[in-house]
Amino acid sequence: MHKGVARTKDDLMNEVKTYIQSAESLALIEKAYDYAFEKHSGQFRRSGEPYFVHVLNVGYILAQMHVGPSTIAAGLLHDVLEDCEVTSEEMSEVFTPEITRLVEAVSKIKKLEFKDEKEYLAANHRKIFIALAKDVRVIIIKLVDRLHNMRTLQFMPEEKQKKIASETLEVYAPIAHRLGISEIKNELEDLSFYYLHREDYYNIARLVENKKAERDAQVTKMIEDISQMLTEKGLQFRIFGRSKHLYSIYKKMKTKNKRFDEILDLLAIRIVTQTETNCYEILGYIHAAYRPIPGRLKDYIAMPKMNMYQSLHTTIVGDEGRIFEVQIRTEEMDSVAEKGVAAHWAYKEGKKYDPTKEQQEIEEKLTWFKDLDAVTQDVSENASEYMDALTRDIFEANVYVMTPKGRVIDLPNGSTPIDFAYRVHTEVGHSAVGAIVNEMLVPLNTVLKTGDVVQIKTSKQSVGPSEDWLKFVKTNQARNKIRNFLMKKETERKSEYVEKGEQMLRDEFRKRGYDEKEYVDHKKLEPYFSQFQVSTYVDFMYAVAVKSISAPSVVEKMTNSRGAKVMDTESLAKMYHRDGSDRRSTSVSKSGIRVAGVDSMMISLAQCCCPIPGDEIVGYISKGSGVKVHRADCPNILHEKKRLIQVEWDEIPEAKYEVNISILSHDRNFLLTDLVTVVSQYKANLQTINSSVNNETLTCTTKMTLLVNDAEHLRNILANLRKVNSVITVERTIR
Ligand code: MN
């Protein structure tokens, strides 16, 4: 790539004809030239030159890179949509949809260039750039466009120069580097360096110039020696010295904190040869003739860099102890090192040209995608599957949208203006009433696309997020914020229930002759919350009001009126064995309950409270049907003063126990599916399920009968049911 400037159509066409001969392709490029020339007529750049000179030179540089005819045509047309009031429809009447698509993508990226300084984040900008491009050719056109703008930056006001230069350094040069296009990367860096740190630029340039003669002499001598040696071995090769570009010297001085002469002391030579085998051969001869510095040999032929770079690197000691860095590579590797992805893209005449296939090939060679944050974690065995997954993740998994000020917001694919609003600010989300995307009013559930400019309409009169939003939001952030808001609202609604629950409790205490003021009090009630499986006063009163906690059982528990006296084994034995014999044995029933001291007793689990292993239990000696085992706090035995007997769980492998639970939730689609999924994940058998919706509170009560292993199993299930979206409370119930 030389730095010549094209002035005429002939300048361009002569460059193109060095590698394109097909009449059809040449005609296409001329047509694009004429079209752009006409559309840009009357437009001028700051330099006073016609605007067309810019697009002509973008085409010209692309031709120097040997890109295909459609890419050159798109390069010539790249500013037509944006600057000439030509629509995509008009353009696709004259040019192929492929060329129109390329130009459209370039124009979209161009819109990104207006940035609010405070919102600016180079990493985001790079991501959105790549996501918008979707095609390597678009990135190449955009890089060449920027290169020509940088070459002609002197006509811009200083402030603009600095802004464009720093964007070039932070966004464009890294992308060129990722694509391995080092000739563009180096030139962009040096130009940016010049505009950003002019004093340093001149200092380094002067130091390089001062040393040049001396260094050139040393390099020339070494080149002669190596050339002679390799020629004697009958090898074909090119050998030359190379200089580091100024910005890389500056960067090394800054980041590695080295002196200028330390960096420049390294003399660099490159040998370009025919085949890979030649490369290793040459390396062998050089190592035989000169002492290599240990640890400096790098074989990027066997292990290419991420941007496809291949070469052998070694460092040797030459005459008078001078250190030389030698790079050895084939012509093809050399071209990839300069042109990167563009070298693979290079147009080959006569070859059946399939851009889709070609891009796929390039993407397979490039692993630079890996560097982007958003890529998938799972690594597939199959390389092309892996690339597919990566491409999907980068181009499809995330959308990058912007605030009107140009702040880039990345969101998961499928996100809506509501996701955007909550990402900007919680209050923006809570008060959102409408969305404007690309200057059009759209519904709040519109799916956003990369490049969309999104603005949220808010109103102080807004009633807040609606339950419906939960159906379409994509981000957890939005979902959680909406849910929290709705919960809070629900809590407010709950306060009505709290009053009702308090009233019911007071009535119950009064009815039984207690002074209700002694008992119906937050502090007094609190110690009992855990026994009723609730954690807050509000939940407690709510449960009383909806009767999932019975008011009588609260009274009994607090006044200890059950007076439950568990019969000891002695008296039990007496009751069953009136002979008073001291036969002591243990009875184990099929239900896994052991009653110490007695045998051959009929034992069963009470159907009201359904005790399970791990629960505190008590036996009730029924009339005629043996021992019924209840949970110790079952309201049905609270009044029992006699007939209670101590019982214990016994282990029965694989036994399952029935238990009843009740789930209070907000109503939503697929709620039951989600609840049942949890139950089945925990391998509990679902016996019955029924669900009813309260239209007044929009809540849903789901009752289930499950078969579980024990109390711990149940606790796990309850805990995970509580985590299901829109679930408010989950309780074990007593019939
Ligand atoms: Mn341009």
Short mmCIF file of C-alpha atoms in Angstrom, two decimals, residues 258 493 555 582 606 706:
data_model
loop_
_atom_site.label_atom_id
_atom_site.label_comp_id
_atom_site.label_asym_id
_atom_site.label_seq_id
_atom_site.Cartn_x
_atom_site.Cartn_y
_atom_site.Cartn_z
CA LYS A 258 12.43 2.13 28.67
CA ARG A 493 -52.88 -3.88 49.68
CA VAL A 555 -54.97 -18.48 70.95
CA ASP A 582 -43.52 -54.90 82.89
CA ALA A 606 -53.25 -38.14 61.18
CA LEU A 706 -47.22 -34.09 47.73
#
